[in-house]
Amino acid sequence: MSALEMILLGVIAIIAVMVFVSMSRHKASPQSDDGLAELRGQLSQLSNQSAELQRVIASQMSETEGRIGTRLEQSMRDQNERTNKQLNGMAEKLVVISEANAHISALSGQVTQLQNILSNKQARGSFGEVQLENLVRDALPDSAYDFQATLGNGKRVDCLLALPNPPGAICIDSKFPLESYRRLVDAADEPSRDMARRGLEADVKKHINDIADKYIVPGETAESAILFLPSESVYAEINIQLPRLVDESRRKHVYMAGPDNLMLILHTVRAILRDARMHEAAGLIQTQVDTMMQDVRRLDDRVAKLASHFSQAEKDIADIQTSTRKITSRGDKIAEIEVIDAKAVDDMPPEKSSGDLLG
């Protein structure tokens, strides 16, 4: 029951009580009939007002219920939309989480596979060689290196960098002392760490000596070689905790390098090769320029000879023109002589001229 209905029932109850009390009072008086008629009239009026009030209340309740229903329907619709959006967002997040779980599972498998590779000494060596090859291929042209190259002493090196003299070809050999490093990392106390660190130092020192003996060949390679450590952690541990080993490697001319340091070295090698190519190209250009200058000098000699020929030809032409003028002049003189003789014959007497001609 709503609040308006409860109010209406309360009003009706109050009116009924008032009517009952009024009728009880009028029963004891002589003028009860008139009062009763008046009371009935009031009661009828109150009944009509009550009906009208009920109608108004019913209309307001209907309007109120309509508005409440509309609001409730809109609220439910909005709530459904929000719920659907939340469900869609949760579904998308679940898809992302599912993909992330798949990636994590794949990564876990790869980590497990990597652990299996690193646990095998031969596979671990191949891992270092592959990493070395990838770094070299990314930094240098194909003509600048040779993998698994055989030296003159019969030893095979992981990578041989073809550099001009000096410094000459540089050998790079990959070593991965993972077992010694793991013993150092897994050590539980300081004495165990000291023992494991000495073991790591002994293993790396052996690698340094082997590289110095095998891959530094006088007259064939450079005076130094590179020991590639395919783990930055191992490289950092050696440089920070084993300074005597670093000094020993420098005395042996075997320089250790992690992946980052090796990349810097390879970029330096690339710059050296570029400068060497430019120097070689400059030598070729200088040779071609010298040859061209020789051709220019020969051309100058030939032009001088041609100019000399032209000068001689001009002199010959001038001489010819002089001879021509002399010949022309003499011809003119001869022509004048003949004309004069003809006039002299014409002027002579006929008899004399005939006698002279007969004599």
XYZ file of C-alpha atoms in Angstrom:
359
model
C 0.000 0.000 0.000
C 1.319 3.422 -0.967
C 1.650 6.445 1.324
C -1.214 8.296 -0.388
C -3.590 5.389 0.151
C -2.652 5.238 3.827
C -3.288 8.988 4.179
C -6.706 8.628 2.457
C -7.752 5.780 4.741
C -6.670 7.824 7.773
C -8.786 10.788 6.686
C -11.832 8.538 6.132
C -11.325 6.913 9.521
C -11.148 10.292 11.233
C -14.367 11.421 9.502
C -16.121 8.226 10.531
C -15.045 8.692 14.155
C -16.265 12.262 14.101
C -19.627 11.171 12.672
C -19.941 8.447 15.277
C -19.179 10.815 18.134
C -21.606 13.385 16.779
C -24.414 10.824 16.462
C -23.788 9.618 19.985
C -24.170 13.139 21.314
C -27.329 13.864 19.373
C -29.167 10.781 20.692
C -29.584 12.413 24.103
C -31.003 15.752 22.874
C -34.632 16.516 21.862
C -33.599 18.102 18.616
C -31.848 14.994 17.484
C -33.760 14.719 14.220
C -32.728 18.120 12.926
C -29.180 17.606 14.023
C -29.144 14.190 12.513
C -30.358 15.539 9.181
C -27.732 18.222 9.281
C -25.137 15.648 10.192
C -26.215 13.443 7.326
C -25.869 16.339 4.964
C -22.384 17.022 6.216
C -21.607 13.362 5.950
C -22.839 13.267 2.364
C -20.732 16.318 1.594
C -17.754 14.729 3.216
C -18.402 11.559 1.232
C -18.424 13.520 -1.989
C -15.241 15.325 -1.013
C -13.725 12.018 -0.087
C -14.624 10.563 -3.492
C -13.169 13.583 -5.217
C -10.075 13.310 -3.057
C -9.794 9.637 -3.940
C -10.078 10.460 -7.619
C -7.392 13.158 -7.373
C -5.184 10.887 -5.350
C -5.718 8.040 -7.816
C -4.856 10.352 -10.737
C -1.726 11.592 -8.993
C -0.775 8.069 -8.068
C -1.229 6.986 -11.694
C 0.920 9.860 -12.923
C 3.477 9.147 -10.217
C 3.535 5.465 -11.089
C 3.978 6.367 -14.790
C 6.884 8.675 -14.039
C 8.423 6.167 -11.675
C 7.956 3.413 -14.265
C 9.575 5.534 -16.988
C 12.467 6.445 -14.746
C 12.817 2.873 -13.611
C 12.752 1.660 -17.217
C 15.375 4.265 -18.261
C 17.467 3.410 -15.218
C 17.275 -0.282 -16.044
C 18.159 0.457 -19.686
C 21.166 2.570 -18.627
C 22.197 -0.102 -16.172
C 21.969 -2.736 -18.900
C 24.099 -0.612 -21.229
C 26.716 -0.073 -18.539
C 26.652 -3.753 -17.718
C 27.047 -4.679 -21.389
C 29.961 -2.241 -21.763
C 31.598 -3.655 -18.667
C 31.074 -7.183 -19.917
C 32.518 -6.280 -23.331
C 35.494 -4.593 -21.657
C 36.005 -7.645 -19.482
C 35.807 -9.862 -22.565
C 38.435 -7.765 -24.357
C 40.654 -7.836 -21.274
C 40.203 -11.592 -21.067
C 41.286 -11.880 -24.725
C 44.364 -9.753 -24.000
C 45.107 -11.815 -20.897
C 44.676 -15.000 -22.915
C 47.096 -13.749 -25.582
C 49.546 -12.652 -22.876
C 49.310 -16.096 -21.308
C 50.003 -17.639 -24.698
C 53.052 -15.388 -25.156
C 54.213 -16.180 -21.640
C 53.820 -19.879 -22.312
C 55.765 -19.554 -25.563
C 58.427 -17.487 -23.799
C 58.633 -20.053 -21.038
C 59.160 -22.712 -23.652
C 61.872 -20.644 -25.291
C 63.543 -20.025 -21.941
C 63.440 -23.721 -21.232
C 64.876 -24.422 -24.661
C 67.581 -21.815 -24.060
C 68.406 -23.414 -20.736
C 68.677 -26.777 -22.435
C 70.974 -25.256 -25.061
C 73.163 -23.542 -22.493
C 73.390 -26.665 -20.364
C 75.115 -28.477 -23.248
C 78.705 -27.350 -23.739
C 78.765 -27.960 -27.500
C 75.378 -26.294 -27.990
C 76.531 -23.395 -25.821
C 79.528 -22.912 -28.099
C 77.259 -22.886 -31.136
C 75.071 -20.302 -29.418
C 78.077 -17.983 -28.980
C 79.182 -18.518 -32.583
C 75.695 -17.728 -33.902
C 75.532 -14.548 -31.834
C 78.993 -13.578 -33.105
C 77.947 -14.175 -36.718
C 74.796 -12.079 -36.312
C 76.735 -9.136 -34.877
C 79.375 -9.287 -37.613
C 76.822 -9.608 -40.436
C 74.886 -6.617 -39.115
C 77.950 -4.365 -38.915
C 80.260 -5.273 -41.820
C 80.011 -5.961 -45.564
C 80.375 -9.544 -46.771
C 83.867 -8.942 -48.129
C 85.185 -7.862 -44.712
C 84.928 -11.174 -42.824
C 85.228 -14.937 -43.123
C 83.623 -17.402 -40.693
C 85.384 -20.624 -39.674
C 88.490 -19.503 -41.556
C 91.539 -21.776 -41.560
C 94.858 -20.074 -40.834
C 98.285 -20.997 -42.138
C 99.034 -22.992 -38.969
C 95.994 -25.181 -39.605
C 93.887 -23.674 -36.792
C 90.282 -22.705 -37.516
C 88.976 -19.483 -36.017
C 85.323 -18.525 -35.543
C 85.681 -15.241 -37.439
C 88.505 -13.581 -39.364
C 88.208 -9.858 -40.072
C 89.999 -8.896 -43.309
C 91.695 -5.586 -42.461
C 94.497 -3.977 -44.470
C 98.027 -3.712 -43.082
C 98.394 -2.306 -40.558
C 96.970 -3.828 -38.412
C 96.194 -6.813 -40.640
C 93.618 -9.576 -40.258
C 92.073 -9.859 -36.767
C 90.842 -13.175 -35.331
C 87.718 -13.320 -33.127
C 87.004 -16.474 -31.120
C 83.859 -17.038 -29.044
C 84.109 -18.556 -25.546
C 81.279 -18.965 -23.031
C 82.448 -19.958 -19.487
C 78.869 -20.360 -18.285
C 79.434 -23.235 -15.859
C 82.068 -21.325 -13.892
C 79.871 -18.232 -13.866
C 76.857 -20.223 -12.628
C 78.892 -21.652 -9.771
C 79.804 -18.069 -8.865
C 76.205 -16.868 -8.999
C 74.867 -19.866 -7.046
C 77.503 -19.606 -4.311
C 75.855 -19.378 -0.885
C 78.637 -17.682 1.082
C 81.750 -15.614 0.566
C 84.262 -18.520 0.659
C 82.239 -20.346 -1.984
C 82.128 -17.187 -4.113
C 85.895 -16.739 -3.830
C 86.461 -20.336 -4.911
C 84.029 -20.011 -7.816
C 85.621 -16.693 -8.865
C 89.063 -18.341 -8.925
C 87.617 -21.123 -11.065
C 86.159 -18.551 -13.493
C 89.501 -16.764 -13.634
C 91.329 -20.026 -14.406
C 88.907 -20.965 -17.202
C 89.054 -17.559 -18.891
C 92.845 -17.422 -18.528
C 93.096 -20.755 -20.358
C 90.943 -19.368 -23.171
C 93.187 -16.291 -23.382
C 96.338 -18.407 -23.647
C 94.757 -20.669 -26.275
C 93.722 -17.705 -28.424
C 97.166 -16.097 -28.088
C 98.871 -19.327 -29.173
C 96.498 -20.281 -31.993
C 95.179 -17.079 -33.539
C 98.051 -14.596 -33.406
C 100.265 -15.627 -36.334
C 103.152 -13.276 -37.200
C 103.105 -12.225 -40.823
C 99.537 -13.499 -41.337
C 97.331 -11.895 -38.693
C 97.413 -8.768 -36.593
C 99.419 -8.659 -33.388
C 96.229 -8.929 -31.334
C 93.047 -11.024 -31.229
C 89.581 -10.733 -29.653
C 87.946 -13.052 -27.107
C 84.174 -12.722 -27.527
C 82.070 -13.368 -24.401
C 78.412 -13.705 -25.520
C 77.083 -12.599 -22.117
C 77.251 -9.064 -20.757
C 76.948 -10.447 -17.204
C 80.047 -12.605 -17.595
C 81.942 -9.746 -19.257
C 80.976 -7.315 -16.466
C 81.907 -9.808 -13.742
C 85.376 -10.315 -15.232
C 86.071 -6.587 -15.707
C 84.828 -5.614 -12.249
C 85.947 -8.517 -10.061
C 88.986 -9.867 -11.933
C 91.242 -6.915 -12.853
C 94.371 -9.111 -12.866
C 92.803 -11.265 -15.575
C 92.098 -8.148 -17.649
C 95.738 -7.073 -17.306
C 96.884 -10.565 -18.290
C 94.716 -10.497 -21.405
C 96.202 -7.146 -22.430
C 99.747 -8.476 -21.976
C 98.816 -11.389 -24.211
C 97.260 -8.957 -26.750
C 93.956 -10.809 -26.412
C 91.191 -8.294 -25.770
C 87.896 -9.415 -24.241
C 84.616 -8.027 -25.543
C 80.954 -8.499 -24.690
C 78.170 -8.059 -27.280
C 77.991 -4.270 -26.835
C 81.759 -3.760 -26.903
C 82.122 -6.034 -29.914
C 79.540 -3.979 -31.784
C 81.579 -0.817 -31.085
C 84.735 -2.587 -32.282
C 82.992 -3.715 -35.464
C 81.802 -0.185 -36.193
C 85.395 1.006 -35.774
C 86.529 -1.723 -38.168
C 83.912 -0.566 -40.665
C 85.264 2.990 -40.452
C 88.815 1.686 -40.998
C 87.691 -0.288 -44.038
C 85.902 2.748 -45.432
C 89.022 4.875 -44.984
C 91.146 2.152 -46.582
C 88.801 1.999 -49.565
C 88.909 5.771 -49.863
C 92.718 5.710 -49.669
C 92.822 2.977 -52.311
C 90.404 4.918 -54.470
C 92.511 8.035 -53.984
C 95.603 6.089 -55.141
C 93.747 4.891 -58.229
C 92.572 8.425 -58.910
C 96.140 9.724 -58.509
C 97.413 7.083 -60.928
C 94.764 7.997 -63.467
C 95.563 11.690 -63.020
C 99.269 11.025 -63.609
C 98.445 9.050 -66.757
C 96.151 11.822 -67.919
C 98.868 14.436 -67.320
C 101.247 12.369 -69.412
C 98.661 12.312 -72.194
C 98.235 16.070 -71.818
C 101.997 16.597 -72.144
C 102.112 14.394 -75.264
C 99.197 16.334 -76.675
C 101.031 19.599 -75.979
C 104.113 18.308 -77.815
C 102.019 17.260 -80.763
C 100.229 20.614 -80.844
C 103.627 22.344 -80.781
C 104.776 20.177 -83.666
C 101.573 20.940 -85.551
C 102.057 24.657 -84.880
C 105.608 24.335 -86.217
C 104.255 22.627 -89.318
C 101.719 25.405 -89.717
C 104.482 28.017 -89.340
C 106.628 26.240 -91.967
C 103.621 25.969 -94.234
C 102.961 29.678 -93.881
C 106.612 30.403 -94.709
C 106.428 28.107 -97.738
C 103.221 29.808 -98.860
C 104.866 33.216 -98.453
C 107.875 32.013 -100.485
C 105.550 30.654 -103.165
C 103.699 33.961 -103.245
C 107.036 35.796 -103.579
C 108.097 33.534 -106.477
C 104.713 34.025 -108.079
C 105.075 37.794 -107.832
C 108.562 37.624 -109.371
C 107.372 35.400 -112.193
C 104.440 37.695 -112.861
C 106.704 40.726 -112.851
C 109.106 39.117 -115.326
C 106.235 38.052 -117.514
C 104.989 41.612 -117.594
C 108.424 42.815 -118.545
C 108.666 40.222 -121.305
C 105.290 41.256 -122.625
C 106.392 44.890 -122.699
C 109.512 43.942 -124.650
C 107.512 42.125 -127.311
C 105.163 45.068 -127.701
C 108.036 47.475 -128.132
C 109.644 45.273 -130.845
C 106.390 45.083 -132.750
C 106.025 48.842 -132.779
C 109.628 49.300 -133.984
C 108.981 46.999 -136.978
C 105.867 48.884 -137.898
C 107.695 52.216 -137.852
C 110.599 51.145 -140.200
C 110.526 51.984 -143.982
C 109.361 49.121 -146.181
C 112.565 48.769 -148.211
C 114.810 48.833 -145.224
C 112.759 46.568 -143.370
C 112.660 44.089 -146.333
C 116.398 44.258 -146.809
C 116.982 43.754 -143.159
C 114.685 40.875 -143.222
C 116.429 39.341 -146.297
C 119.893 40.043 -144.971
